mmCIF file of C-alpha atoms in Angstrom:
data_model
loop_
_atom_site.group_PDB
_atom_site.id
_atom_site.type_symbol
_atom_site.label_atom_id
_atom_site.label_comp_id
_atom_site.label_asym_id
_atom_site.label_seq_id
_atom_site.Cartn_x
_atom_site.Cartn_y
_atom_site.Cartn_z
ATOM 1 C CA MET A 1 59.167 104.379 97.932
ATOM 2 C CA ALA A 2 62.128 102.047 97.674
ATOM 3 C CA GLU A 3 63.667 101.103 100.982
ATOM 4 C CA VAL A 4 67.125 102.564 101.547
ATOM 5 C CA LYS A 5 69.764 99.840 101.608
ATOM 6 C CA TYR A 6 72.382 100.589 104.211
ATOM 7 C CA PRO A 7 75.886 99.156 103.791
ATOM 8 C CA THR A 8 76.987 96.503 106.246
ATOM 9 C CA LEU A 9 80.065 96.953 108.410
ATOM 10 C CA HIS A 10 81.954 94.636 106.063
ATOM 11 C CA GLU A 11 80.932 96.719 103.042
ATOM 12 C CA ILE A 12 82.088 99.899 104.783
ATOM 13 C CA ILE A 13 85.485 98.322 105.406
ATOM 14 C CA GLU A 14 85.662 97.059 101.816
ATOM 15 C CA ALA A 15 84.825 100.514 100.428
ATOM 16 C CA HIS A 16 87.761 101.903 102.388
ATOM 17 C CA SER A 17 90.232 99.445 100.816
ATOM 18 C CA GLN A 18 91.126 101.967 98.085
ATOM 19 C CA ARG A 19 92.964 104.001 100.753
ATOM 20 C CA HIS A 20 94.782 101.011 102.198
ATOM 21 C CA GLY A 21 98.000 101.775 100.338
ATOM 22 C CA TYR A 22 98.162 105.325 101.682
ATOM 23 C CA GLU A 23 97.332 104.359 105.265
ATOM 24 C CA ARG A 24 99.169 101.052 105.383
ATOM 25 C CA TYR A 25 102.048 102.407 107.458
ATOM 26 C CA LEU A 26 100.075 104.970 109.491
ATOM 27 C CA LEU A 27 100.001 102.770 112.556
ATOM 28 C CA LEU A 28 97.738 104.735 114.910
ATOM 29 C CA ASN A 29 95.264 105.337 112.123
ATOM 30 C CA ARG A 30 95.273 101.740 110.960
ATOM 31 C CA PHE A 31 94.993 100.034 114.341
ATOM 32 C CA LEU A 32 93.158 102.598 116.483
ATOM 33 C CA PHE A 33 91.159 105.296 114.716
ATOM 34 C CA ARG A 34 90.086 103.458 111.556
ATOM 35 C CA PRO A 35 88.586 100.409 113.317
ATOM 36 C CA ALA A 36 86.629 102.756 115.597
ATOM 37 C CA GLY A 37 85.778 104.907 112.576
ATOM 38 C CA PHE A 38 84.242 101.994 110.679
ATOM 39 C CA PHE A 39 81.836 101.265 113.519
ATOM 40 C CA ALA A 40 81.069 104.983 113.968
ATOM 41 C CA THR A 41 80.397 105.217 110.217
ATOM 42 C CA TRP A 42 77.970 102.291 110.432
ATOM 43 C CA ILE A 43 76.056 104.126 113.185
ATOM 44 C CA SER A 44 76.229 107.529 111.454
ATOM 45 C CA ILE A 45 74.773 106.222 108.190
ATOM 46 C CA ARG A 46 71.819 104.697 110.009
ATOM 47 C CA ALA A 47 71.331 107.973 111.864
ATOM 48 C CA GLY A 48 70.947 109.711 108.496
ATOM 49 C CA LEU A 49 74.247 111.602 108.606
ATOM 50 C CA THR A 50 75.732 112.652 105.248
ATOM 51 C CA SER A 51 79.445 112.970 104.578
ATOM 52 C CA GLU A 52 79.118 116.754 104.297
ATOM 53 C CA ALA A 53 77.289 116.953 107.634
ATOM 54 C CA ALA A 54 80.027 114.838 109.215
ATOM 55 C CA SER A 55 82.640 117.296 107.901
ATOM 56 C CA TRP A 56 80.798 120.264 109.398
ATOM 57 C CA ILE A 57 80.378 118.452 112.713
ATOM 58 C CA SER A 58 84.082 117.589 112.753
ATOM 59 C CA GLY A 59 84.954 121.264 112.281
ATOM 60 C CA PHE A 60 82.663 122.301 115.146
ATOM 61 C CA VAL A 61 84.159 119.601 117.380
ATOM 62 C CA ALA A 62 87.700 120.762 116.552
ATOM 63 C CA LEU A 63 86.794 124.394 117.285
ATOM 64 C CA SER A 64 85.249 123.376 120.610
ATOM 65 C CA GLY A 65 88.385 121.407 121.435
ATOM 66 C CA PHE A 66 90.604 124.402 120.701
ATOM 67 C CA VAL A 67 88.490 126.666 122.919
ATOM 68 C CA CYS A 68 88.771 124.153 125.763
ATOM 69 C CA LEU A 69 92.548 123.815 125.336
ATOM 70 C CA MET A 70 92.881 127.570 125.775
ATOM 71 C CA GLY A 71 90.844 127.437 128.990
ATOM 72 C CA ALA A 72 92.057 128.008 132.526
ATOM 73 C CA SER A 73 91.097 124.737 134.216
ATOM 74 C CA LEU A 74 92.593 121.287 133.867
ATOM 75 C CA ARG A 75 89.097 119.887 133.346
ATOM 76 C CA LEU A 76 88.753 122.034 130.247
ATOM 77 C CA LEU A 77 92.112 120.768 128.987
ATOM 78 C CA GLU A 78 90.977 117.184 129.436
ATOM 79 C CA ALA A 79 87.742 117.951 127.589
ATOM 80 C CA GLY A 80 89.687 119.696 124.813
ATOM 81 C CA ILE A 81 91.995 116.748 124.268
ATOM 82 C CA GLY A 82 88.999 114.408 124.207
ATOM 83 C CA LEU A 83 87.259 116.614 121.633
ATOM 84 C CA LEU A 84 90.322 116.601 119.390
ATOM 85 C CA LEU A 85 90.396 112.806 119.497
ATOM 86 C CA LEU A 86 86.692 112.856 118.578
ATOM 87 C CA PHE A 87 87.462 115.307 115.759
ATOM 88 C CA ASN A 88 90.022 112.907 114.335
ATOM 89 C CA LEU A 89 87.431 110.133 114.489
ATOM 90 C CA PHE A 90 84.893 112.286 112.605
ATOM 91 C CA ASP A 91 87.556 113.030 110.015
ATOM 92 C CA CYS A 92 87.596 109.288 109.330
ATOM 93 C CA ILE A 93 83.801 109.104 109.179
ATOM 94 C CA ASP A 94 83.024 111.667 106.466
ATOM 95 C CA GLY A 95 85.109 109.972 103.780
ATOM 96 C CA ASP A 96 83.909 106.503 104.745
ATOM 97 C CA ILE A 97 80.269 107.607 104.490
ATOM 98 C CA ALA A 98 80.901 109.005 101.000
ATOM 99 C CA ARG A 99 82.743 105.901 99.807
ATOM 100 C CA SER A 100 80.329 103.334 101.230
ATOM 101 C CA MET A 101 77.200 105.265 100.156
ATOM 102 C CA LYS A 102 78.787 106.163 96.784
ATOM 103 C CA THR A 103 78.101 109.874 97.321
ATOM 104 C CA GLN A 104 81.613 111.206 96.681
ATOM 105 C CA ASN A 105 81.519 114.653 95.082
ATOM 106 C CA PRO A 106 83.722 117.759 94.668
ATOM 107 C CA TYR A 107 81.884 119.676 97.390
ATOM 108 C CA GLY A 108 82.535 116.882 99.874
ATOM 109 C CA TRP A 109 86.244 116.845 99.007
ATOM 110 C CA PHE A 110 86.300 120.638 99.319
ATOM 111 C CA LEU A 111 84.704 120.537 102.772
ATOM 112 C CA ASP A 112 87.042 117.785 103.937
ATOM 113 C CA SER A 113 90.046 119.840 102.825
ATOM 114 C CA LEU A 114 88.688 122.989 104.496
ATOM 115 C CA MET A 115 88.841 121.272 107.869
ATOM 116 C CA GLY A 116 92.626 121.333 107.518
ATOM 117 C CA TRP A 117 92.442 124.670 109.359
ATOM 118 C CA ALA A 118 92.565 122.590 112.540
ATOM 119 C CA ASP A 119 96.052 121.365 111.645
ATOM 120 C CA MET A 120 97.232 124.886 110.812
ATOM 121 C CA GLY A 121 96.234 126.299 114.182
ATOM 122 C CA PHE A 122 97.001 123.307 116.394
ATOM 123 C CA TRP A 123 100.521 124.195 117.507
ATOM 124 C CA GLY A 124 99.569 127.774 118.266
ATOM 125 C CA VAL A 125 96.784 126.494 120.523
ATOM 126 C CA VAL A 126 99.215 124.145 122.290
ATOM 127 C CA GLY A 127 101.499 127.151 122.807
ATOM 128 C CA ILE A 128 98.631 129.045 124.471
ATOM 129 C CA MET A 129 97.914 125.978 126.578
ATOM 130 C CA ALA A 130 101.561 125.868 127.714
ATOM 131 C CA TYR A 131 101.548 129.603 128.453
ATOM 132 C CA ARG A 132 98.431 129.397 130.605
ATOM 133 C CA HIS A 133 99.493 126.227 132.450
ATOM 134 C CA PRO A 134 103.189 126.446 133.435
ATOM 135 C CA ASN A 135 102.530 123.588 135.871
ATOM 136 C CA LEU A 136 102.426 121.311 132.809
ATOM 137 C CA LEU A 137 105.971 122.288 131.808
ATOM 138 C CA ILE A 138 109.302 120.762 132.779
ATOM 139 C CA TRP A 139 111.062 124.073 132.040
ATOM 140 C CA PRO A 140 108.552 126.834 132.859
ATOM 141 C CA ASP A 141 111.308 129.490 132.847
ATOM 142 C CA LEU A 142 113.634 128.278 130.094
ATOM 143 C CA LEU A 143 116.247 130.935 129.148
ATOM 144 C CA ASN A 144 114.708 133.129 131.867
ATOM 145 C CA LYS A 145 111.904 134.064 129.459
ATOM 146 C CA GLY A 146 109.018 132.681 131.463
ATOM 147 C CA ALA A 147 106.036 130.819 130.042
ATOM 148 C CA ILE A 148 105.674 133.370 127.239
ATOM 149 C CA LEU A 149 108.550 131.586 125.468
ATOM 150 C CA TRP A 150 106.267 128.620 124.855
ATOM 151 C CA LEU A 151 103.655 130.906 123.353
ATOM 152 C CA ALA A 152 106.272 131.898 120.770
ATOM 153 C CA VAL A 153 107.420 128.310 120.215
ATOM 154 C CA GLY A 154 103.829 127.237 119.566
ATOM 155 C CA GLY A 155 103.266 130.032 117.057
ATOM 156 C CA LEU A 156 106.543 129.334 115.249
ATOM 157 C CA SER A 157 105.767 125.608 115.142
ATOM 158 C CA SER A 158 102.440 126.383 113.474
ATOM 159 C CA PHE A 159 104.197 128.611 110.947
ATOM 160 C CA LEU A 160 106.843 125.989 110.161
ATOM 161 C CA SER A 161 104.276 123.204 109.741
ATOM 162 C CA ILE A 162 102.266 125.386 107.339
ATOM 163 C CA TYR A 163 105.399 126.476 105.481
ATOM 164 C CA ALA A 164 106.601 122.887 105.022
ATOM 165 C CA ALA A 165 103.221 121.997 103.494
ATOM 166 C CA TYR A 166 103.423 125.145 101.339
ATOM 167 C CA VAL A 167 106.854 124.143 99.999
ATOM 168 C CA GLU A 168 105.479 120.723 99.060
ATOM 169 C CA ASN A 169 102.485 122.295 97.320
ATOM 170 C CA VAL A 170 104.663 124.755 95.368
ATOM 171 C CA PHE A 171 106.841 121.880 94.188
ATOM 172 C CA ASP A 172 103.778 119.867 93.139
ATOM 173 C CA VAL A 173 102.327 122.804 91.192
ATOM 174 C CA LEU A 174 105.475 124.149 89.527
ATOM 175 C CA LEU A 175 108.101 121.406 89.427
ATOM 176 C CA ARG A 176 106.449 118.015 89.890
ATOM 177 C CA GLU A 177 105.570 117.425 86.236
ATOM 178 C CA PRO A 178 108.961 118.410 84.713
ATOM 179 C CA TRP A 179 110.778 116.561 87.494
ATOM 180 C CA ASN A 180 108.795 113.366 86.884
ATOM 181 C CA LYS A 181 109.536 113.588 83.153
ATOM 182 C CA LEU A 182 113.233 114.059 83.869
ATOM 183 C CA ALA A 183 113.236 111.136 86.308
ATOM 184 C CA VAL A 184 111.566 108.875 83.721
ATOM 185 C CA ASN A 185 114.083 109.889 81.040
ATOM 186 C CA THR A 186 116.999 109.401 83.441
ATOM 187 C CA GLN A 187 115.739 105.947 84.393
ATOM 188 C CA ALA A 188 115.293 105.031 80.715
ATOM 189 C CA SER A 189 118.876 106.104 79.991
ATOM 190 C CA ALA A 190 120.119 104.085 82.955
ATOM 191 C CA ASP A 191 118.239 101.018 81.702
ATOM 192 C CA LYS A 192 119.805 101.346 78.258
ATOM 193 C CA SER A 193 123.309 101.663 79.672
ATOM 194 C CA GLY A 194 122.776 98.855 82.162
ATOM 195 C CA ALA A 195 123.271 101.135 85.155
ATOM 196 C CA ALA A 196 121.390 100.444 88.370
ATOM 197 C CA GLY A 197 118.330 102.593 88.986
ATOM 198 C CA GLY A 198 117.898 104.698 92.104
ATOM 199 C CA GLY A 199 114.314 103.781 92.875
ATOM 200 C CA ASN A 200 114.947 101.112 95.505
ATOM 201 C CA TYR A 201 115.566 102.330 99.032
ATOM 202 C CA SER A 202 117.349 100.494 101.821
ATOM 203 C CA LEU A 203 115.468 99.142 104.815
ATOM 204 C CA SER A 204 116.829 101.902 107.051
ATOM 205 C CA VAL A 205 115.746 104.633 104.603
ATOM 206 C CA ASN A 206 112.263 103.153 104.235
ATOM 207 C CA THR A 207 111.949 102.831 108.019
ATOM 208 C CA GLY A 208 113.013 106.449 108.420
ATOM 209 C CA ARG A 209 110.432 107.580 105.868
ATOM 210 C CA ILE A 210 107.685 105.681 107.718
ATOM 211 C CA ILE A 211 108.669 107.242 111.057
ATOM 212 C CA VAL A 212 108.801 110.755 109.585
ATOM 213 C CA HIS A 213 105.423 110.292 107.892
ATOM 214 C CA ASN A 214 103.830 109.010 111.105
ATOM 215 C CA LEU A 215 105.189 111.987 113.046
ATOM 216 C CA ARG A 216 103.479 114.369 110.611
ATOM 217 C CA VAL A 217 99.940 113.065 110.865
ATOM 218 C CA ARG A 218 97.229 114.398 113.157
ATOM 219 C CA GLU A 219 96.539 111.220 115.094
ATOM 220 C CA THR A 220 100.181 111.035 116.210
ATOM 221 C CA HIS A 221 100.057 114.670 117.329
ATOM 222 C CA TYR A 222 96.983 114.008 119.445
ATOM 223 C CA ILE A 223 98.205 110.802 121.083
ATOM 224 C CA LEU A 224 101.557 112.422 121.906
ATOM 225 C CA LEU A 225 99.638 115.390 123.344
ATOM 226 C CA VAL A 226 97.798 112.993 125.654
ATOM 227 C CA ILE A 227 101.128 111.555 126.820
ATOM 228 C CA ALA A 228 102.714 115.001 127.261
ATOM 229 C CA PHE A 229 99.686 116.170 129.255
ATOM 230 C CA VAL A 230 99.762 113.144 131.558
ATOM 231 C CA VAL A 231 103.503 113.388 132.281
ATOM 232 C CA LYS A 232 103.417 117.223 132.375
ATOM 233 C CA SER A 233 105.939 117.788 129.595
ATOM 234 C CA ILE A 234 104.075 120.002 127.117
ATOM 235 C CA ASP A 235 107.266 122.036 126.616
ATOM 236 C CA ILE A 236 109.258 118.976 125.511
ATOM 237 C CA TYR A 237 106.430 118.109 123.133
ATOM 238 C CA LEU A 238 106.458 121.617 121.643
ATOM 239 C CA LEU A 239 110.249 121.764 121.356
ATOM 240 C CA PHE A 240 110.382 118.402 119.629
ATOM 241 C CA TYR A 241 107.894 119.440 116.958
ATOM 242 C CA PHE A 242 109.423 122.904 116.577
ATOM 243 C CA PHE A 243 112.751 121.349 115.600
ATOM 244 C CA TYR A 244 111.015 118.607 113.626
ATOM 245 C CA TYR A 245 109.177 121.085 111.405
ATOM 246 C CA PHE A 246 112.206 123.371 111.140
ATOM 247 C CA LEU A 247 114.408 120.515 109.920
ATOM 248 C CA HIS A 248 111.625 119.189 107.714
ATOM 249 C CA ALA A 249 111.175 122.566 105.999
ATOM 250 C CA VAL A 250 114.944 122.943 105.478
ATOM 251 C CA PHE A 251 115.171 119.389 104.128
ATOM 252 C CA LEU A 252 112.314 119.943 101.676
ATOM 253 C CA MET A 253 113.767 123.227 100.449
ATOM 254 C CA THR A 254 117.175 121.599 99.933
ATOM 255 C CA ILE A 255 115.802 118.575 98.086
ATOM 256 C CA TYR A 256 113.345 120.501 95.922
ATOM 257 C CA CYS A 257 115.812 123.264 95.028
ATOM 258 C CA ASN A 258 118.298 120.584 93.993
ATOM 259 C CA ARG A 259 115.642 118.945 91.821
ATOM 260 C CA GLY A 260 114.731 122.331 90.368
ATOM 261 C CA LEU A 261 118.349 122.948 89.358
ATOM 262 C CA LYS A 262 118.473 119.551 87.658
ATOM 263 C CA VAL A 263 115.285 120.373 85.749
ATOM 264 C CA LYS A 264 116.767 123.717 84.691
ATOM 265 C CA LYS A 265 119.971 122.075 83.470
ATOM 266 C CA SER A 266 118.014 119.483 81.494
ATOM 267 C CA LEU A 267 116.039 122.235 79.742
ATOM 268 C CA MET A 268 119.184 124.154 78.817
ATOM 269 C CA LYS A 269 120.878 121.229 77.066
#
């Protein structure tokens, strides 16, 4: 039997380079979770772990973390936060195992996507955490509604985060292709007429896009949760993301509806 050749740490990092463009500006991922993930991947491969097994383990870890965050003791909250950080690490591992071992397959991608349930339920769980631990709130009785207000804010934040992702998906499925064709034709017309194209963004716009993108990703949510837990400001954390996702959903609807109208007008010419 041929001896299994395990990838070196350098080869694991090299295999991940295809995602460098996507993760280049995700600062916590790039400088904290990915470096730890590479080493954890090196260990996991030698322990015989497959990418699919890593995905299942990550889901179990996330579920355990959620259960702890809904617990009554502060020790359980600490354990829950730690488990969510571990879940994010495992979410790095499964893809790196597949890339470095060259075992990427549709089932693995499917499993990895399925674990997105943890993002869908996260804010609701934080709302339950705030409801059960008013001592972690700056405003435990905001608007004279008691801690139950934060239960509602958590649930609404989950809904808004899911809805914003839904709006993006609907645009990708129904409008992305005609919009891209229209944008290409518009740019070609601008080139012919000598007009300046609109593809280059200012430094401030690009910086804003990077900040917004970093605020959306899981690792930022978890690190900010750690900070909010330590300084006992879970309510501020929830309020910030409630308004963030509300404004994000409104912004996406405005932009995509405007693009849809432009596509409609171009088809009616």
